[in-house]
Coordinates of C-alpha atoms and ligand atoms in Angstrom, one line a residue:
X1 CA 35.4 137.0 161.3
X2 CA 32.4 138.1 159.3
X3 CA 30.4 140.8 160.5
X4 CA 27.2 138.9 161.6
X5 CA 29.4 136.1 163.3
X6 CA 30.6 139.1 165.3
X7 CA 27.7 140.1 165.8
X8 CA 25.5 137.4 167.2
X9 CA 29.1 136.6 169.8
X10 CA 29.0 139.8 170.8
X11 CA 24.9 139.4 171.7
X12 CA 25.7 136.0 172.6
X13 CA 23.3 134.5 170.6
X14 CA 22.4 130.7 170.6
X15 CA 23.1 128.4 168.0
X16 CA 25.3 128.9 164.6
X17 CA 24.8 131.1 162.0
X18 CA 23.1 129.2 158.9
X19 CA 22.2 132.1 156.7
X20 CA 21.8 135.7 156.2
X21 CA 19.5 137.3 153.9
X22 CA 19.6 140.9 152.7
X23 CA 16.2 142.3 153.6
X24 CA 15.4 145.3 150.6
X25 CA 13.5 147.5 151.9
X26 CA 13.5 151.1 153.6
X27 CA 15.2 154.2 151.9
X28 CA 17.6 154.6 155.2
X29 CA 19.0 151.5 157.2
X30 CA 20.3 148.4 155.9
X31 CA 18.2 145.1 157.1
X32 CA 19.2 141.7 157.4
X33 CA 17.5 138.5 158.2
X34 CA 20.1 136.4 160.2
X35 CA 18.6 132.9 160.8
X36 CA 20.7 130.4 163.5
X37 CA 20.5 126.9 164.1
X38 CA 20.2 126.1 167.5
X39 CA 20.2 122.2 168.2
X40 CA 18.6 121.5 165.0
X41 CA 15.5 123.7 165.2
X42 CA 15.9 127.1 163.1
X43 CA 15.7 130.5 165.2
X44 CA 15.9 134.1 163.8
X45 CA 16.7 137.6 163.8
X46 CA 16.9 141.0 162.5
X47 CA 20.2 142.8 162.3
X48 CA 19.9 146.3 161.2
X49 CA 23.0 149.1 160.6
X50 CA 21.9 152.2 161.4
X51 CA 22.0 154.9 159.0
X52 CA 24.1 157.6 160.9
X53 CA 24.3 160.6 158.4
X54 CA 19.6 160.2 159.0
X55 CA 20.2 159.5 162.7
X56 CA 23.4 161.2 164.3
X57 CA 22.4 159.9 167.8
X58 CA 21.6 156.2 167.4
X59 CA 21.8 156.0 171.7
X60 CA 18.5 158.4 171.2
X61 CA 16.8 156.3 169.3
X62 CA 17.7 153.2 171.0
X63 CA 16.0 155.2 174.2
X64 CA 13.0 156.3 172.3
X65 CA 12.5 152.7 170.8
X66 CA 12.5 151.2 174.5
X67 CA 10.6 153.4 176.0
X68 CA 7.7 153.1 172.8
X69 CA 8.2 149.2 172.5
X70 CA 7.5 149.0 176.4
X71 CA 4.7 150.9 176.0
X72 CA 2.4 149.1 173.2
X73 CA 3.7 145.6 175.7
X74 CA 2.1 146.9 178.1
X75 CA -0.9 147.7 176.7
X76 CA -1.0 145.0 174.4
X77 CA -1.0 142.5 177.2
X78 CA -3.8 144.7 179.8
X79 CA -5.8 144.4 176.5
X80 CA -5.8 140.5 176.8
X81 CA -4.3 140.5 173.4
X82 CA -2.7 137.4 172.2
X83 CA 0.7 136.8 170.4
X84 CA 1.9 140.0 171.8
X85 CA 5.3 138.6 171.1
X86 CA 4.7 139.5 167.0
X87 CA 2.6 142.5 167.8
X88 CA 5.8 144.8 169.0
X89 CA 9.5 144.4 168.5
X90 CA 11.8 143.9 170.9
X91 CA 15.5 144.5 170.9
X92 CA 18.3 142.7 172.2
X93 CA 21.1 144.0 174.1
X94 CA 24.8 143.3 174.6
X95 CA 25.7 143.8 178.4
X96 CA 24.3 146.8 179.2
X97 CA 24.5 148.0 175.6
X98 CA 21.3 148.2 172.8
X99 CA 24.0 149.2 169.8
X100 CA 27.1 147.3 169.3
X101 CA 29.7 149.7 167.5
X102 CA 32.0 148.0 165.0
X103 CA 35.9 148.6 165.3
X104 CA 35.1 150.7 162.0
X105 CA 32.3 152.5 163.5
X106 CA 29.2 151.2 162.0
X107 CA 26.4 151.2 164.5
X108 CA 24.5 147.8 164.2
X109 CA 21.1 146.7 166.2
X110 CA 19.9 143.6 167.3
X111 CA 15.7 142.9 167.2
X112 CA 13.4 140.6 167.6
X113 CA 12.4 138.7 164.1
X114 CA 8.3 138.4 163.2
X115 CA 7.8 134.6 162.1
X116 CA 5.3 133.8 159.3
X117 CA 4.8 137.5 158.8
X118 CA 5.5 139.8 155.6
X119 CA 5.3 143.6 154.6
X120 CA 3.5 144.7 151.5
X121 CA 4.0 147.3 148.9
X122 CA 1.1 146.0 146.9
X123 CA -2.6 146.2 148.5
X124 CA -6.0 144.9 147.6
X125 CA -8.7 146.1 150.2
X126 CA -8.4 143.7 153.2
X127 CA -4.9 144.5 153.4
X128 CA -5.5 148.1 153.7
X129 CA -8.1 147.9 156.4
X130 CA -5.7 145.6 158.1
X131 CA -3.0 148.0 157.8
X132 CA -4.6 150.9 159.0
X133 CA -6.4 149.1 161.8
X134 CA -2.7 148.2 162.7
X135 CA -1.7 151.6 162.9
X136 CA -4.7 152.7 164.4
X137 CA -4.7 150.4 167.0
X138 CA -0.5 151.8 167.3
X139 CA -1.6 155.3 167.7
X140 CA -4.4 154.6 170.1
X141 CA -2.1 152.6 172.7
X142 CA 0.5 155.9 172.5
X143 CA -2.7 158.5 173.2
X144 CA -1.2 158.5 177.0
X145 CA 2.6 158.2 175.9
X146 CA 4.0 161.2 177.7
X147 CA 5.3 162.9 174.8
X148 CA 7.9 164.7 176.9
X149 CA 9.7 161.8 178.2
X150 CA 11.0 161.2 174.2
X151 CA 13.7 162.9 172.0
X152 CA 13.1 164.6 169.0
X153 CA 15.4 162.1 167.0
X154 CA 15.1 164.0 164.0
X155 CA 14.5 168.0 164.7
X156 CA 11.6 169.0 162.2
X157 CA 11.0 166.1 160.7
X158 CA 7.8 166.8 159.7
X159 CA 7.6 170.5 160.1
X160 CA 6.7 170.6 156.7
X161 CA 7.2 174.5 155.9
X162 CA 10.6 174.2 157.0
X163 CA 10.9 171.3 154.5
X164 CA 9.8 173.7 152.2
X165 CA 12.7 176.7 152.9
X166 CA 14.8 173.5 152.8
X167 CA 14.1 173.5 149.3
X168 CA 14.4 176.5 148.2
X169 CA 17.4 176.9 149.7
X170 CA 19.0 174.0 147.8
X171 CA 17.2 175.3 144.2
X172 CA 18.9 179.0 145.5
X173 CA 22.1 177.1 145.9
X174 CA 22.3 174.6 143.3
X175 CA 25.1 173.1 144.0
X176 CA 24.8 170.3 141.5
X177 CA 23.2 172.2 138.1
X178 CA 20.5 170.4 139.0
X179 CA 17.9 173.5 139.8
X180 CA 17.1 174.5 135.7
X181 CA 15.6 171.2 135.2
X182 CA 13.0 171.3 138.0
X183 CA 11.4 175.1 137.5
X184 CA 8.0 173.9 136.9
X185 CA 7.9 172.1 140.0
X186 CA 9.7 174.9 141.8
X187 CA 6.7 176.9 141.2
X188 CA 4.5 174.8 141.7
X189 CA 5.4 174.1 145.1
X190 CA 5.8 177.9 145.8
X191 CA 2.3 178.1 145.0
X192 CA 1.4 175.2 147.5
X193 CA 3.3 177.0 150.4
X194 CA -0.3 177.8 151.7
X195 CA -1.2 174.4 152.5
X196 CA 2.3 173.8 154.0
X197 CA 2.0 175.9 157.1
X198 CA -1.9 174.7 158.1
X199 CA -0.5 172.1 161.1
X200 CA 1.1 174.5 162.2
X201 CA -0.9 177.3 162.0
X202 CA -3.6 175.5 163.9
X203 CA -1.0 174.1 166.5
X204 CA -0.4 178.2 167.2
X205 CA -3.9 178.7 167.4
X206 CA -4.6 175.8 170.5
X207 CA -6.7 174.0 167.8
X208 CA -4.6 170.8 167.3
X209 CA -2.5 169.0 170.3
X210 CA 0.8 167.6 169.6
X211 CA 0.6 163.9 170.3
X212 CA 3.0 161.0 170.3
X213 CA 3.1 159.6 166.6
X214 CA 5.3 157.1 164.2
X215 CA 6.1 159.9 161.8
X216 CA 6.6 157.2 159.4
X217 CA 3.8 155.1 158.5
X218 CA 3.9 153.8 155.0
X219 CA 2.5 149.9 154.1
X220 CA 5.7 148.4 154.3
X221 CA 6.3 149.4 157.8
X222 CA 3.9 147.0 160.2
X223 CA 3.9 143.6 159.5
X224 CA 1.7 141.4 158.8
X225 CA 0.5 137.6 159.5
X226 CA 0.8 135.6 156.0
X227 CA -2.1 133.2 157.0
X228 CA -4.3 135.4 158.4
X229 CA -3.6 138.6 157.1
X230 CA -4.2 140.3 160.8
X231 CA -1.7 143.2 161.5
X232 CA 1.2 142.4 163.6
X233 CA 3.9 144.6 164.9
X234 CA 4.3 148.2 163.8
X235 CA 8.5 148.6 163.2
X236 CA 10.8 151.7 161.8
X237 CA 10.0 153.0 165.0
X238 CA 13.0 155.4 165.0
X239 CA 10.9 158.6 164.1
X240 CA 8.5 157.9 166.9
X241 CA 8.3 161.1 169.0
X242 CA 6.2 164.0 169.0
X243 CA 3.8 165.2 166.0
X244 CA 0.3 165.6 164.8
X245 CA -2.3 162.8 164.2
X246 CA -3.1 163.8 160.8
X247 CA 0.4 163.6 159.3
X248 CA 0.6 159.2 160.2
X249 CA -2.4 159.0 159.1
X250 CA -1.9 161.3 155.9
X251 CA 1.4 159.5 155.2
X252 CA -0.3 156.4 155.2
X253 CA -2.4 157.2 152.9
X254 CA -0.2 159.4 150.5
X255 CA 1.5 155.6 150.6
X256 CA -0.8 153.2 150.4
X257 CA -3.8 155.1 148.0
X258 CA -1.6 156.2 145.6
X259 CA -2.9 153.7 142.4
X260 CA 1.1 153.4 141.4
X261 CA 4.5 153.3 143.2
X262 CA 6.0 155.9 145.2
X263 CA 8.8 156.0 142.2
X264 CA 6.3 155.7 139.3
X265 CA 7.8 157.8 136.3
X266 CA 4.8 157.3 134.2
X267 CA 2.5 160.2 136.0
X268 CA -0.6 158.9 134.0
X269 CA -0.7 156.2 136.7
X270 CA -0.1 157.9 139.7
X271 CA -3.3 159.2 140.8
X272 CA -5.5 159.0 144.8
X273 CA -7.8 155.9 144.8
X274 CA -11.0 157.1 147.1
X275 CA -11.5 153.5 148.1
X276 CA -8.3 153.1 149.0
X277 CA -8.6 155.9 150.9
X278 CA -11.9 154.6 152.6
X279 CA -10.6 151.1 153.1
X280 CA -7.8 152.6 154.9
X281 CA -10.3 154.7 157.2
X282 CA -12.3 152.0 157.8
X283 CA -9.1 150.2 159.8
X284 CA -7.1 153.1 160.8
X285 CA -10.1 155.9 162.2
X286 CA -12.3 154.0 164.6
X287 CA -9.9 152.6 166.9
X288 CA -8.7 156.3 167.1
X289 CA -12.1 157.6 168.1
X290 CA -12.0 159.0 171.9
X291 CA -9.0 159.4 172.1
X292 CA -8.2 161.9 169.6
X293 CA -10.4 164.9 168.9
X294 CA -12.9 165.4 166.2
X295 CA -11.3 168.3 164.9
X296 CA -8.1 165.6 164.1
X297 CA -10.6 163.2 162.0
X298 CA -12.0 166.2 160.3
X299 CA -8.3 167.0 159.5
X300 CA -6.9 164.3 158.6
X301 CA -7.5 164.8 154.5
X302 CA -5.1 167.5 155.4
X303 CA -2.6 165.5 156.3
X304 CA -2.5 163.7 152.6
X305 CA -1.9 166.5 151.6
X306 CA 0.7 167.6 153.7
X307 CA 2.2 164.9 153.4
X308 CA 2.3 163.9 150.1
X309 CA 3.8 167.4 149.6
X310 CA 6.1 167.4 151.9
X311 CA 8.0 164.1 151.5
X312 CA 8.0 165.4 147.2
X313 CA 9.7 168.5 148.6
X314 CA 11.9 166.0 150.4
X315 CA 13.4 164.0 147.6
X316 CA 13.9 167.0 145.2
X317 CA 16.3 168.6 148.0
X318 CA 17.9 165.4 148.0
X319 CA 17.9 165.6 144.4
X320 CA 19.4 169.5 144.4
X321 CA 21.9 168.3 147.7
X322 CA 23.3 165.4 145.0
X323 CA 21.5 162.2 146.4
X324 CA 22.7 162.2 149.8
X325 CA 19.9 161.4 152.0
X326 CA 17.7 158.8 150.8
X327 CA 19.0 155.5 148.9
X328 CA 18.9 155.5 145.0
X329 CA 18.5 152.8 142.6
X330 CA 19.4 155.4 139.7
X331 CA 21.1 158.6 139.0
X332 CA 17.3 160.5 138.9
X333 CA 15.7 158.5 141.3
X334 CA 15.2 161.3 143.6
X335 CA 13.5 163.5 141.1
X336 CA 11.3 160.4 139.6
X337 CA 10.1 160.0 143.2
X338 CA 9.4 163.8 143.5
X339 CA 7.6 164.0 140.7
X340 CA 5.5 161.2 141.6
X341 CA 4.2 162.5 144.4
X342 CA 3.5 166.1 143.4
X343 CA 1.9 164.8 140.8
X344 CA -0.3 162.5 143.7
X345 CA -0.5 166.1 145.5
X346 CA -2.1 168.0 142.9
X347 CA -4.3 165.0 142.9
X348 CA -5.5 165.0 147.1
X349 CA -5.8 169.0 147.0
X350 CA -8.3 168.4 144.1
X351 CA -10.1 165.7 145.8
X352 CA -9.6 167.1 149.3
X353 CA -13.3 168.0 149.7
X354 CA -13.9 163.9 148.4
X355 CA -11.7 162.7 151.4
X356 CA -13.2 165.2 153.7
X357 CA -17.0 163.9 153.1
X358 CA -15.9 160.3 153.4
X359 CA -14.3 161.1 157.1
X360 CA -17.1 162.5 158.5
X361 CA -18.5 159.3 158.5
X362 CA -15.6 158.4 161.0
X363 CA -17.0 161.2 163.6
Ligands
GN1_1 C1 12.0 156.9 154.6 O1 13.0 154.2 156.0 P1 11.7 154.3 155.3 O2 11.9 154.0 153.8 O3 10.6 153.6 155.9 C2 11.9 158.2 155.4 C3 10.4 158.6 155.5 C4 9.9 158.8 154.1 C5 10.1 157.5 153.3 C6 9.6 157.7 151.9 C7 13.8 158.5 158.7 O4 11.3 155.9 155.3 O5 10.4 159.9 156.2 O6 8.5 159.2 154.2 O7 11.4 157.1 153.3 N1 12.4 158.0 156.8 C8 13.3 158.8 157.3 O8 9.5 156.5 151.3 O9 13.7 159.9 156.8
MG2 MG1 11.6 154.6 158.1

């Protein structure tokens, strides 16, 4: 039996299968659209396999994804809001069981499928208002989320100096020869080690609160309604847990400004559009606004930057490590992507003082 025939008996799932449809997008799980016929009228949903070398306790994240997904529900529907259905996932489960393990041990997921809804990796500047609104509005429903009550799915994720001794670990290490070919950008990101530690710094200091954030915020990860172009359901919800306001809303950004692709080898294109930026502000800040502090909106500039450096840090360890993290199209995928976004981070810590003037109208 195939594995999605398995799959929807196991969830006992109406109807028969009709189709499957590989869905490309994500560096980390594997996606599938899985539409059924059930008594002639078509009915769909998303299978996902989750990656277990990024996520070595999938029953973690299936808690953390309840507990989040219950959440935005709730609020969602005190709010009055309608078609709460597409505004946040929900996940299916098998007897008493989220995750249905495969005699071969894959770990495979069951969720709820957005009709009429798309993601985007190309924006004009509705579409960024829209998005950030819809991760505004995300962060601003999980302002009373008691952090405490999630797990830290992935430790450090965005402890962004440690992302940085990661590095320079692997360069030290080299296990792959790879090291000699990146010593420009090597020192270039020791000289950025300043910015790295400023979260944190501030964190230590009782300046900044650690909230309950996405962690992973780029375009592609809300969806969003193909008529109307309103924002829909935020999903990749597997890094939700504790962090700092600034970094969704700086990963966003680093994501959704940048005026070429995150892989763009041609670093002539890649540069920070300010009306991007402001487009995205104008959606993702004011929803934010009493319930996060001033001193976050000031910050958040700093969290492009952050960022931007941090996830370039990330792909050239995966580089140096031998491509074992993040999914490649090509043998130097890794270090394409890295260089794109250093090359995007020189660009935010030059216009920093830009972004910062254009957030204080968001005060
Ligand atoms: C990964 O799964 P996806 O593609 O939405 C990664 C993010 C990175 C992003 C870079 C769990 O996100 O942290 O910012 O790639 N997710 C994880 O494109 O590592
Ligand atoms: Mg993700």
């Amino acid at each position: 039996m195939d594995i999605f025939e398995e799959i929807c008996r196991a969830y006992g799932l109406k109807g028969t299968l009709k189709g499957v449809s590989r869905i490309k997008r994500g560096h980390i799980n594997e996606s599938f659209r899985v539409d059924m016929d059930v008594d002639g009228k078509e009915r769909s949903y998303l299978f996902q396999r989750v990656n277990e070398y990024v996520f070595k306790n999938p029953e973690q994240i299936i808690k953390n994804v309840r507990a989040v997904t219950e959440h935005v529900r709730r609020k969602l529907e005190e709010a009055g809001e309608a078609d709460v259905k597409r505004k946040v996932i929900r996940l299916y489960k098998h007897g008493d069981d989220y995750i249905y393990v495969t005699d071969g041990g894959d770990y495979w997921r069951v969720m709820s499928f957005v009709y009429n809804a798309a993601t985007y990796d190309e924006y004009d500047t509705k579409l960024l208002k829209s998005i950030g609104f819809g991760f505004g509005r995300f962060l601003s429903m999980l302002s009373d989320f008691p952090g405490g009550d999630l797990y830290e799915t992935i430790p450090d994720f965005h402890n962004t100096p440690k992302r940085f001794e990661s590095f320079f670990k692997a360069f030290e290490k080299d296990a792959f020869g790879r090291a000699s070919g990146i010593a420009e950008e090597a020192e270039f990101i020791r000289s950025a080690e300043t910015y790295a530690s400023r979260f944190n710094d501030l964190y230590s200091a009782g300046k900044i609160p650690l909230r309950v954030t996405h962690n992973d915020t780029k375009g592609n990860n809300i969806m969003i309604d193909i008529s109307t172009g309103e924002p829909l359901a935020v999903i990749d919800l597997d890094t939700v847990m504790p962090g700092f306001a600034m970094n969704d809303f700086g990963d966003a950004v680093r994501y959704a400004a940048n005026t070429a692709a995150e892989d763009e080898a041609d670093l002539s294109k890649v540069s920070l559009d300010l009306d991007r930026y402001k487009a995205l502000a104008d959606g993702f800040l004011p929803p934010m606004k009493g319930r996060y502090t001033d001193y976050e909106i000031k910050n958040m500039p700093w969290g492009v930057v952050l960022m931007t450096l941090e996830i370039a840090v990330r792909f050239l360890t995966d580089y140096l490590e031998g491509d074992v993290y993040f999914k490649t199209d090509y043998e130097e995928h890794n270090l394409v992507r890295g260089r794109c976004q250093l090359a995007l981070a020189k660009d935010a810590i030059e216009k920093l003082p830009l972004m910062e003037k254009i957030t204080e109208n968001y005060l």
